[in-house]
Coordinates of C-alpha atoms in Angstrom, one line a residue:
X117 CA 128.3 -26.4 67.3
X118 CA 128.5 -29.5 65.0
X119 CA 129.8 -33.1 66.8
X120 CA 132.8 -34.1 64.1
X121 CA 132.8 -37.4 63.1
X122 CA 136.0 -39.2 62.8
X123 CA 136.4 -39.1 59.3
X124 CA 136.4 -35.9 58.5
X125 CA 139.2 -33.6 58.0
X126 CA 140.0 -29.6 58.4
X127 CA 140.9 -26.8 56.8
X128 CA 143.0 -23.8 58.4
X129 CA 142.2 -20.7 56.6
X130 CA 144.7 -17.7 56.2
X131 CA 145.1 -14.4 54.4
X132 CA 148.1 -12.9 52.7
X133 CA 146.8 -10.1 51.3
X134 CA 143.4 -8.3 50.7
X135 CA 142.5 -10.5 47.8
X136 CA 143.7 -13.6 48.3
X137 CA 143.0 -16.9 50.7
X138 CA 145.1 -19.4 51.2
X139 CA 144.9 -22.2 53.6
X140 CA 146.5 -25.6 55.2
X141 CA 144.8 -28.5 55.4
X142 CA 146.7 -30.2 58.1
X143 CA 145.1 -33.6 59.2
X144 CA 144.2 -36.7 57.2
X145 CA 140.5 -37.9 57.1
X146 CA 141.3 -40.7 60.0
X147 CA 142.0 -37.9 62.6
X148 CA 139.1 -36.8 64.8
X149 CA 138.3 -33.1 65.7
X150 CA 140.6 -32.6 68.6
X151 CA 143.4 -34.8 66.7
X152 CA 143.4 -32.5 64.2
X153 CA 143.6 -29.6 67.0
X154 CA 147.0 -30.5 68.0
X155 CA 148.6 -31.0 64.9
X156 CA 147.0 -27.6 63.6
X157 CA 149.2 -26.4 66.7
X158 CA 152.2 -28.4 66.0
X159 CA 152.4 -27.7 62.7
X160 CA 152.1 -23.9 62.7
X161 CA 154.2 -23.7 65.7
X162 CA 157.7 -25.6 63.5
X163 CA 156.7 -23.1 60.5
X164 CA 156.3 -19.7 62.2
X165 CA 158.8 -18.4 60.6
X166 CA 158.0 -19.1 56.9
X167 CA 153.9 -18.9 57.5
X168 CA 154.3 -15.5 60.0
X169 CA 151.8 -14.5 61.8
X170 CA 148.8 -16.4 61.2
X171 CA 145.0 -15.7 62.3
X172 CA 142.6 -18.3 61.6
X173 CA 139.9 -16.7 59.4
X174 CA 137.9 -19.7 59.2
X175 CA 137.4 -24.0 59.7
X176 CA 136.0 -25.5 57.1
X177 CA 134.6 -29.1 57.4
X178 CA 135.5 -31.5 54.5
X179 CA 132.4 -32.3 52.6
X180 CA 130.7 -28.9 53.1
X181 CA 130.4 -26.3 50.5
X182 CA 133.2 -24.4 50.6
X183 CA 135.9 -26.4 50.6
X184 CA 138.6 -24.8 48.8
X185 CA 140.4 -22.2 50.8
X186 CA 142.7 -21.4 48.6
X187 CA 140.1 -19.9 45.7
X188 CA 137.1 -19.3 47.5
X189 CA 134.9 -16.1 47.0
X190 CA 136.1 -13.3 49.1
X191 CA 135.3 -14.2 52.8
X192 CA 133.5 -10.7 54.2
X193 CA 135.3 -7.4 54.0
X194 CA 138.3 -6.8 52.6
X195 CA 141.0 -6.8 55.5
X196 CA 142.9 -3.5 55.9
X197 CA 146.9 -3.7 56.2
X198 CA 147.3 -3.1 59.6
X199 CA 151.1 -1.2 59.6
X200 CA 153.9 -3.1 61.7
X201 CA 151.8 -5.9 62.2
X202 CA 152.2 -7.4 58.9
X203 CA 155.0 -9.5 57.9
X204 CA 156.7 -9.8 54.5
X205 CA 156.9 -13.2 53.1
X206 CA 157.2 -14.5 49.7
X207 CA 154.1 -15.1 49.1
X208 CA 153.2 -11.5 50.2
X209 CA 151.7 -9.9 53.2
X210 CA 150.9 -11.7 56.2
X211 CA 147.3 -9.3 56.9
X212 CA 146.2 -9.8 60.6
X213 CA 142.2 -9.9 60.2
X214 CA 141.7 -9.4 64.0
X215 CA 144.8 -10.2 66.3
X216 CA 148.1 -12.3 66.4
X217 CA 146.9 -15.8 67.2
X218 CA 149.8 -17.8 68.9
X219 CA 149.5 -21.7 68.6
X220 CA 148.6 -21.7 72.3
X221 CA 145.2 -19.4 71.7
X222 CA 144.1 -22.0 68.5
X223 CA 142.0 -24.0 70.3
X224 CA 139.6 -21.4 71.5
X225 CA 139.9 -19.6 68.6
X226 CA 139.1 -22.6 66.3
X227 CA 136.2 -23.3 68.4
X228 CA 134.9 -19.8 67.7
X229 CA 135.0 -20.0 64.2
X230 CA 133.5 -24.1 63.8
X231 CA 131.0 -24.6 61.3
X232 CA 127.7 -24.7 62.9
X233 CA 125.3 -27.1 61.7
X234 CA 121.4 -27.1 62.6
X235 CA 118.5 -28.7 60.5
X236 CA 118.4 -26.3 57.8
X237 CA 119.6 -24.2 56.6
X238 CA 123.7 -25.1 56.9
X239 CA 125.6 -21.8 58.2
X240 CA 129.3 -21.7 57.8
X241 CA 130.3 -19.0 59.9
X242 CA 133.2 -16.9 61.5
X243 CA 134.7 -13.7 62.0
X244 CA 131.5 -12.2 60.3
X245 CA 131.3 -14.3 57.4
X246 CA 128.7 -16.3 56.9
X247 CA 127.0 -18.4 53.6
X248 CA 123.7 -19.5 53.9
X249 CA 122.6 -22.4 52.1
X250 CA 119.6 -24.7 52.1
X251 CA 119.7 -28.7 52.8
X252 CA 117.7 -30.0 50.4
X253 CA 119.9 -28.0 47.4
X254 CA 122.7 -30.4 47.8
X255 CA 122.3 -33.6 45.1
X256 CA 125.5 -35.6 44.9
X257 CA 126.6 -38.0 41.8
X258 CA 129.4 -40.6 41.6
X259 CA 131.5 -40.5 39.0
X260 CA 131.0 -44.3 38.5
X261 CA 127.1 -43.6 37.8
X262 CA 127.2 -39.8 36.0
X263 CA 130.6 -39.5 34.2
X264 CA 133.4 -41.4 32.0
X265 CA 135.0 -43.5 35.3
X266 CA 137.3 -45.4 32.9
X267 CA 138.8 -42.4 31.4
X268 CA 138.8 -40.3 34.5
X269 CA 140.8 -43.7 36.2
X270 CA 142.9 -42.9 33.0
X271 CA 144.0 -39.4 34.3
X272 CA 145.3 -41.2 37.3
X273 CA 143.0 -39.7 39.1
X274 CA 141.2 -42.3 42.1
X275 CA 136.9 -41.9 40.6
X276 CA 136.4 -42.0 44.4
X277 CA 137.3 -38.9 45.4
X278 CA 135.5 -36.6 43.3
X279 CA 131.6 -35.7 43.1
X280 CA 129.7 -33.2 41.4
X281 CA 127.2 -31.5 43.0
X282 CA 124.1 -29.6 42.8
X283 CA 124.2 -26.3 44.7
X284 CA 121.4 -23.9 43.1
X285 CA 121.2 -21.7 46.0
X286 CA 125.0 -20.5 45.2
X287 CA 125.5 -18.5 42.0
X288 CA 129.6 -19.2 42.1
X289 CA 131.9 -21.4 40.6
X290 CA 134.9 -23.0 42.6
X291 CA 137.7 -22.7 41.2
X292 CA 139.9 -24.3 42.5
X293 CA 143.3 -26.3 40.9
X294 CA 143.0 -30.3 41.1
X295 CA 146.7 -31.6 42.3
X296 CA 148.2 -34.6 43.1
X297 CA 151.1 -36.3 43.0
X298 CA 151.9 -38.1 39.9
X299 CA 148.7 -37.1 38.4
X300 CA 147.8 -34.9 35.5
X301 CA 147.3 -31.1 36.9
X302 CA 144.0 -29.3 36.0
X303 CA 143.2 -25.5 36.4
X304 CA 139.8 -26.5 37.7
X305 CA 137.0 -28.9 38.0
X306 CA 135.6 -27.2 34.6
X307 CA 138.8 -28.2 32.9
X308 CA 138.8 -32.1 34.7
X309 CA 135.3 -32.4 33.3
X310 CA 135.9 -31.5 30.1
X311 CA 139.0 -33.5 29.5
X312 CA 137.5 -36.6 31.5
X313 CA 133.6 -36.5 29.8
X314 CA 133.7 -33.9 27.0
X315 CA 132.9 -30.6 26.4
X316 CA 129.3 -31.4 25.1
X317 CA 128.2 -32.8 28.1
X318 CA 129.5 -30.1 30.8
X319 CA 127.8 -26.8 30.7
X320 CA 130.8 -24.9 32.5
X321 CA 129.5 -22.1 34.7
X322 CA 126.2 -22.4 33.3
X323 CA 126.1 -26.4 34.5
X324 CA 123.8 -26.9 37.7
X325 CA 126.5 -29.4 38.8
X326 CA 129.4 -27.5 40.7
X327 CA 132.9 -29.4 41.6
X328 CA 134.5 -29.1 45.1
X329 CA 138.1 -30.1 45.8
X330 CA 140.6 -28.9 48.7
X331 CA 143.8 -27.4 47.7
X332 CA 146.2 -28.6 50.5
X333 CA 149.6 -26.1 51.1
X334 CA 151.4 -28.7 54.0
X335 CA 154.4 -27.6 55.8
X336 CA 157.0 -26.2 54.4
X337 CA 159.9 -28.2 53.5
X338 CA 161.4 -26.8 50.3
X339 CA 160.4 -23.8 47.5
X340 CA 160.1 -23.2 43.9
X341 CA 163.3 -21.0 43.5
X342 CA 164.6 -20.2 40.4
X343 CA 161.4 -18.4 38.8
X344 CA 161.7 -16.7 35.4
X345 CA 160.1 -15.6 32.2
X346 CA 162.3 -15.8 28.8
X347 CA 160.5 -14.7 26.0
X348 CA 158.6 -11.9 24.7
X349 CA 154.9 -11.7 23.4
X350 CA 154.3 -13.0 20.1
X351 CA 157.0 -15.4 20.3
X352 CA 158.0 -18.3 22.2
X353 CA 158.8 -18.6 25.2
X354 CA 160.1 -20.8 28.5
X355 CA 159.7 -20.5 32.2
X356 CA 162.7 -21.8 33.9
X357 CA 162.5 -22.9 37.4
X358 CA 163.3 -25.1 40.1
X359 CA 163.5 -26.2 43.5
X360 CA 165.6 -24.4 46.6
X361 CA 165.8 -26.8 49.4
X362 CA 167.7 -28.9 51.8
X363 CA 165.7 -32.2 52.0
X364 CA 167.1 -34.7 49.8
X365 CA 164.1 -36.2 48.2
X366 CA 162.4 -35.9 44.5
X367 CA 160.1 -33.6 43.9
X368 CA 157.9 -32.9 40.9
X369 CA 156.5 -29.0 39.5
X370 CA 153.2 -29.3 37.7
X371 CA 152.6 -26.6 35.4
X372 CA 149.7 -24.9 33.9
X373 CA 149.3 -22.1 31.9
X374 CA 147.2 -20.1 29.2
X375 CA 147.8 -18.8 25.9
X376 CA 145.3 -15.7 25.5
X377 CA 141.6 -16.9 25.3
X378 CA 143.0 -20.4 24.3
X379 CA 142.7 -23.5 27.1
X380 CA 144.5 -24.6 29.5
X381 CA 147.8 -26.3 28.5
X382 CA 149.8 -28.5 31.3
X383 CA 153.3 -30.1 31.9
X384 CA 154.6 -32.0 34.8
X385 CA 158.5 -32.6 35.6
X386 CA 160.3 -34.8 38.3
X387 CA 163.4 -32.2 39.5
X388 CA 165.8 -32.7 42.7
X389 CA 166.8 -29.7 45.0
X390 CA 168.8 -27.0 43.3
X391 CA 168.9 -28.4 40.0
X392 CA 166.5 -26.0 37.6
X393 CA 164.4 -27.5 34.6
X394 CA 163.2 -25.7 31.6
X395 CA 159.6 -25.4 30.4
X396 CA 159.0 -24.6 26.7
X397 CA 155.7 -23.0 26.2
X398 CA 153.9 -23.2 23.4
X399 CA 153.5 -19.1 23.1
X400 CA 153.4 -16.5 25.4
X401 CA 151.0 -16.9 28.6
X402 CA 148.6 -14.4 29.7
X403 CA 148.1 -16.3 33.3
X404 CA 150.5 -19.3 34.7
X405 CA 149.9 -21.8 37.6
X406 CA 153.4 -23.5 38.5
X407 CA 153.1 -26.1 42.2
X408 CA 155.8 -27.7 43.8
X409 CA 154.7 -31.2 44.9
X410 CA 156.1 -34.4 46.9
X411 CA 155.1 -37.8 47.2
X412 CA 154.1 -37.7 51.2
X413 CA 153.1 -34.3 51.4
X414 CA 150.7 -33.2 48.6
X415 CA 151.7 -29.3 47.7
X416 CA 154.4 -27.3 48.7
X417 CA 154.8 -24.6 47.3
X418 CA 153.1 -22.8 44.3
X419 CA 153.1 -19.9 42.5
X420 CA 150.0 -18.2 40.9
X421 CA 150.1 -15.0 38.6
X422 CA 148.1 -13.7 35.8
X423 CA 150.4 -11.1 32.9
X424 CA 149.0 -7.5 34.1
X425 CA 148.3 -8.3 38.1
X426 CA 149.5 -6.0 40.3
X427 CA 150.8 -9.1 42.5
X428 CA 150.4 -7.4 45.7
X429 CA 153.8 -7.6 47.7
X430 CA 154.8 -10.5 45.5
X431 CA 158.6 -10.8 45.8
X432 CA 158.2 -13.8 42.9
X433 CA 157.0 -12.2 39.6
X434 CA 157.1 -13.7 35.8
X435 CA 155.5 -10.9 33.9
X436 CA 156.6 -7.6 33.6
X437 CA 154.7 -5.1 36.6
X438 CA 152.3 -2.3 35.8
X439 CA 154.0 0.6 35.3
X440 CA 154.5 2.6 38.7
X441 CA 153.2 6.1 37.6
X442 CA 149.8 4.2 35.7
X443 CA 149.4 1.6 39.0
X444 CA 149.2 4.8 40.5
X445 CA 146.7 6.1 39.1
X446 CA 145.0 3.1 38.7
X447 CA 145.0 2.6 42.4
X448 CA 144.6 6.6 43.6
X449 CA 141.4 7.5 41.9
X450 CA 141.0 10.2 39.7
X451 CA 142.0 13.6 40.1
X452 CA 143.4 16.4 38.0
X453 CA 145.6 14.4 35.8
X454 CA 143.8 11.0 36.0
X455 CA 140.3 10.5 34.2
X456 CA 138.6 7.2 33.9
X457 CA 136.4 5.8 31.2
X458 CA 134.3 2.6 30.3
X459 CA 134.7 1.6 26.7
X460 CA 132.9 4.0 24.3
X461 CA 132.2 2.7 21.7
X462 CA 133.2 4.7 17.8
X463 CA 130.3 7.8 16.8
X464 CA 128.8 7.8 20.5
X465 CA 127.7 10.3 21.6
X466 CA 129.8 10.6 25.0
X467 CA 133.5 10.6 22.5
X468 CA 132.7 14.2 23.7
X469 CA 133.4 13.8 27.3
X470 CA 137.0 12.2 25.6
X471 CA 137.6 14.7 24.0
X472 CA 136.5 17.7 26.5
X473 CA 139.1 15.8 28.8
X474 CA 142.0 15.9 26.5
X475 CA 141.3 19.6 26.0
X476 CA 141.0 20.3 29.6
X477 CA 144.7 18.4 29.9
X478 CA 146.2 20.3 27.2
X479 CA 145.3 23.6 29.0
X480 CA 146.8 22.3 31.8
X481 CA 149.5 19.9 33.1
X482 CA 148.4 17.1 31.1
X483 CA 146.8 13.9 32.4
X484 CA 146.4 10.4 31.5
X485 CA 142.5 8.9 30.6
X486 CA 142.2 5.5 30.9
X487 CA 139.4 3.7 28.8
X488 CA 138.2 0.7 30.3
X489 CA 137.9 1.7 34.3
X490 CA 134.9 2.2 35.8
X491 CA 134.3 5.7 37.6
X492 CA 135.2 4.0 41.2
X493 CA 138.3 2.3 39.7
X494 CA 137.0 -1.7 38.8
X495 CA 138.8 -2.8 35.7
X496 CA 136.6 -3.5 32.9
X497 CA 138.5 -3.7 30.0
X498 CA 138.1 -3.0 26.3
X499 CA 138.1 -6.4 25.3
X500 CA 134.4 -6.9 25.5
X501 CA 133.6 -3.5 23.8
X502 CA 135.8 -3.7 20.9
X503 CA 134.4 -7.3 19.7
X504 CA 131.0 -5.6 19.9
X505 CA 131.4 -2.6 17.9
X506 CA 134.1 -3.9 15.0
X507 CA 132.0 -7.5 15.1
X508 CA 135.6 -9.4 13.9
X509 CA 135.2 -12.3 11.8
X510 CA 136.6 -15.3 13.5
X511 CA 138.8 -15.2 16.4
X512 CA 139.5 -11.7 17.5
X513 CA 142.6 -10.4 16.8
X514 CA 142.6 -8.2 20.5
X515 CA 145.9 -6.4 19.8
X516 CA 144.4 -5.2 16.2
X517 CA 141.2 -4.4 17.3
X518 CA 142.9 -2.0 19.8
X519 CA 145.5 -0.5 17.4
X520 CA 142.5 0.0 15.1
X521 CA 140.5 2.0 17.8
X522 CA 143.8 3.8 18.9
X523 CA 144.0 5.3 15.4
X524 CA 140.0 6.2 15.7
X525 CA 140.6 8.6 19.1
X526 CA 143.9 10.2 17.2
X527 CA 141.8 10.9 14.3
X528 CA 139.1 12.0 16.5
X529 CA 140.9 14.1 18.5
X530 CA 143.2 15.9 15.4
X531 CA 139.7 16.8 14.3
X532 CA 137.8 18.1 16.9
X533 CA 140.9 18.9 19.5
X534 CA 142.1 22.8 17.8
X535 CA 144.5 26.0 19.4
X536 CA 144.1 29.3 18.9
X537 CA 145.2 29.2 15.7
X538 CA 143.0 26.6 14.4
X539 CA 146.6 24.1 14.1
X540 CA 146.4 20.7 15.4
X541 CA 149.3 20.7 17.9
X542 CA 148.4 19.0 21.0
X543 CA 150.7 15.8 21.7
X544 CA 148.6 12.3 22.7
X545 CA 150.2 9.3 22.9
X546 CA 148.5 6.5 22.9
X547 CA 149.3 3.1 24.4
X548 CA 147.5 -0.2 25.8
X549 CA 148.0 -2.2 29.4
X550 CA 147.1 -5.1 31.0
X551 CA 146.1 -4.2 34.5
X552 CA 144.2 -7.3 36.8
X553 CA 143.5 -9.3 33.7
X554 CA 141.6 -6.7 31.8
X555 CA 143.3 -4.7 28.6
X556 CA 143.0 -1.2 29.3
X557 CA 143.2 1.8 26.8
X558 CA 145.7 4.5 28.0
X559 CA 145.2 7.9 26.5
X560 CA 148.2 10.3 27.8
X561 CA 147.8 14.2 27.2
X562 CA 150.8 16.0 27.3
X563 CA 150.6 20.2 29.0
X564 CA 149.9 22.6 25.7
X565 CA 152.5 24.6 23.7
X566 CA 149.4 26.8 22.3
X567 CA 147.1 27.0 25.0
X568 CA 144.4 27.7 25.3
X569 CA 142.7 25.0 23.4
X570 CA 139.2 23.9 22.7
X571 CA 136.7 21.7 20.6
X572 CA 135.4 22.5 17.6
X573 CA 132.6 24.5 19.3
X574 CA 134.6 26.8 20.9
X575 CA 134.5 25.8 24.0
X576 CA 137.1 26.0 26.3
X577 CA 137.5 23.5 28.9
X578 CA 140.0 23.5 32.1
X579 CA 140.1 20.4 34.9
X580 CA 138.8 21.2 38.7
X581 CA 139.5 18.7 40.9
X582 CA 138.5 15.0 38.8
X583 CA 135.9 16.9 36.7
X584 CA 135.9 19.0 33.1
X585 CA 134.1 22.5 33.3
X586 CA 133.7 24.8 30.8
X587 CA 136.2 27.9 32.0
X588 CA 134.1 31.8 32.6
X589 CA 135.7 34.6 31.7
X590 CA 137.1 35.2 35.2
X591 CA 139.0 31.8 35.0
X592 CA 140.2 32.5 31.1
X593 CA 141.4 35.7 32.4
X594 CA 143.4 34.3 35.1
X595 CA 144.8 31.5 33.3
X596 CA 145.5 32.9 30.4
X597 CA 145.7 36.8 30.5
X598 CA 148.5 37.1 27.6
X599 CA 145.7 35.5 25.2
X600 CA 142.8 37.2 26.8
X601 CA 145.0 40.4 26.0
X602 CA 145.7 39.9 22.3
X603 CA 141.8 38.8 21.7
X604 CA 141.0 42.4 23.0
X605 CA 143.4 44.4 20.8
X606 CA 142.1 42.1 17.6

């Protein structure tokens, strides 16, 4: 186990829900190992009831590679829900990862989950997770020697506390939010560097030199409370919120938010307790970062949500949910109404699995396809596929593109999707969502007036279990004798 120096401070990892860390860093640099201990105890012990019940997943070491809690790559397995054991909160579910942890077990359970650190490599480990990563991969640079220190001194920003450095043995990008204070917010170290030093000379994710900065969430002492959305797409719009508390003091809410593919775009606003402020935005945001901050105590509260996330027990929410009947199916896997699809793109080959799907929905109870799901349910998107194949000049116009391949599957379908009597009568509706971030196509098939129907090959197709099979003469029989019946007498 490492010996801690005394200027070194610690991070008290958490999870809320199966996607999503968070974590408290709870002592200052000046406090020694032990120090910190205590106040990790004394601190979650005065905020049981607004943290819950809290496991410590992890205790990171300021300085090491993962630093940010609150962003980091997804630590191990997903955690399962574990029934009456989880606690609602606000900021969602409370997931126990292996057992209640009172304030009086911390200590030992701290210890068992302390960064260990040999020659080489460094091995950050802890309720089996564990990141490997090689000693002589680590290359720091000051800001004073590599970057623009008068303009980053500009931002308010102290050049001191930030380094880049060089971590080739991890493909990732932390990215995590840089708040303080008074200071200009940014969404990540990617967006500091290029406002501080210029997009030319930072390579983003591509750029050897990765950024590390802790998130802190200190004890609770007041909430962002109101939270709302007033606008609609394609006009303007303004997020109106505020702070719900009883401490007399000033805070300040640092916003950030993002208008489609565009950058980052950031406000900040001194408010008082129970007295709500107004944010115009410049448009309307696919993704919004709003943090409740105070002079002594770094971040309070915050509030993160992308427009189409399923937000997870989130009682807070600015956009509009998914749908319940598609988050559904998005989230049950397919079956005999639900068919998923990856982007296809126009005159492929495989616009025949489409359309044998619509046909085997028509001759049943109907179904929804979704285009832009991988077969085990990831979110793709169309986004990607539709640039491709229509090769927009410009700045795509996403909305259009999809519209434009909307009309290509009706015209596809009224073509090749025929009843008995040759008339085009089976009713698709098509519509578009925005599910985790990614725009998904949304083909619904409504149950046939005409049935049976089939593709312009004659072939009739009928749904068994989450696949399309061509129907035998038993199975047309049995599901449609009446037909079967009049095709004898003619």
């Amino acid at each position: 186990m490492a010996c801690v120096s005394g200027l070194m401070s610690w991070t008290v990892a958490y999870q809320v829900n199966p996607y999503e860390e968070k974590g408290i860093m709870l002592s200052p640099r000046s406090l020694k190992f032990s120090e910190a201990i205590e106040k990790m105890k004394k601190v979650l012990k005065l905020n049981q009831d607004f943290y819950g019940k809290v496991v410590i997943k992890s205790i990171l070491e300021k300085g090491c590679a993962y630093e940010n809690i609150l962003t980091v790559a997804k630590l191990g397995e997903k955690a399962p829900l574990l029934g009456d054991d989880s606690e609602h909160r606000d900021y969602g579910e409370v997931i126990l990862v292996k057992k209640c942890c009172e304030p009086e077990e911390l200590l030992e359970s701290i210890k068992a989950r302390t960064i260990e650190i040999g020659q080489t490599p460094i091995k950050i480990a802890g309720n089996g997770i564990g990141y490997r990563l090689t000693g002589s991969s680590f290359k720091a640079y000051r800001l004073s020697d590599d970057l623009d220190a008068e303009r980053s001194h500009s931002a308010c920003w102290p050049v001191h506390e930030f380094t880049l450095t060089c971590e080739k043995s991890c493909a990732g990008f932390s990215h995590a939010p840089l708040i303080a204070y008074g200071c200009q917010p940014f969404a990540d170290i990617e967006h500091a560097i290029e406002d501080w030093v210029g997009i030319e000379d930072f390579l983003g994710q591509q750029d050897a030199r990765l950024g590390k900065v802790t998130v802190v969430v200190p004890s609770y002492m007041a909430r962002i409370h109101p939270l709302e959305l007033v606008g609609k797409e394609g006009t303007q719009c303004k997020i109106v919120t505020g702070v719900e508390g009883t401490l007399q003091t000033t805070f300040e809410i640092q916003l950030l938010y993002k208008l489609g593919d565009k950058k980052w775009e950031s406000e900040q606003r001194e408010c008082k307790p129970n007295e709500p402020i107004h944010f115009d935005l410049r448009g309307f945001p696919e993704e919004v970062q709003i943090y409740l901050l105070s002079a002594n105590d770094g971040i309070v509260d915050y509030h993160v949500e992308r427009k189409g996330s399923l937000n997870h027990g989130l009682k807070r929410r600015l956009f509009k949910d998914v749908p319940p009947e598609i988050r559904r199916d998005l989230t049950g896997g397919e079956n005999e109404r639900v068919e998923y699809k990856p982007f296809i793109k126009r005159d492929d080959n495989k616009e025949t699995e489409i359309i044998e799907t619509v046909v085997a929905f028509a001759n049943a109870d109907g179904g929804r396809i979704y285009i832009g799901i991988g077969d085990h349910g990831e979110p793709e998107g169309v986004t990607k596929g539709l640039v491709k194949d229509y090769r927009p000049r410009g700045k795509p116009d996403v909305k259009g593109l999809v519209s434009k391949y909307c009309d290509h599957l009706k015209r596809l379908i009224e073509k090749q999707v025929l009843d008995r009597n040759e008339a085009r009568t089976v009713k698709v509706r098509f519509d578009s969502v925005e599910y985790r971030g990614k725009t998904i196509v949304v083909v619904e098939v409504k149950k046939g007036e005409n049935p049976p129907y089939y593709c312009g090959g004659y072939d009739i197709f009928i749904r068994r279990g989450a696949t399309n099979k061509r129907a035998s003469p038993e199975e047309l029989q049995k599901l449609f004798p009446e037909w079967i019946a009049r095709q004898i007498r003619s």
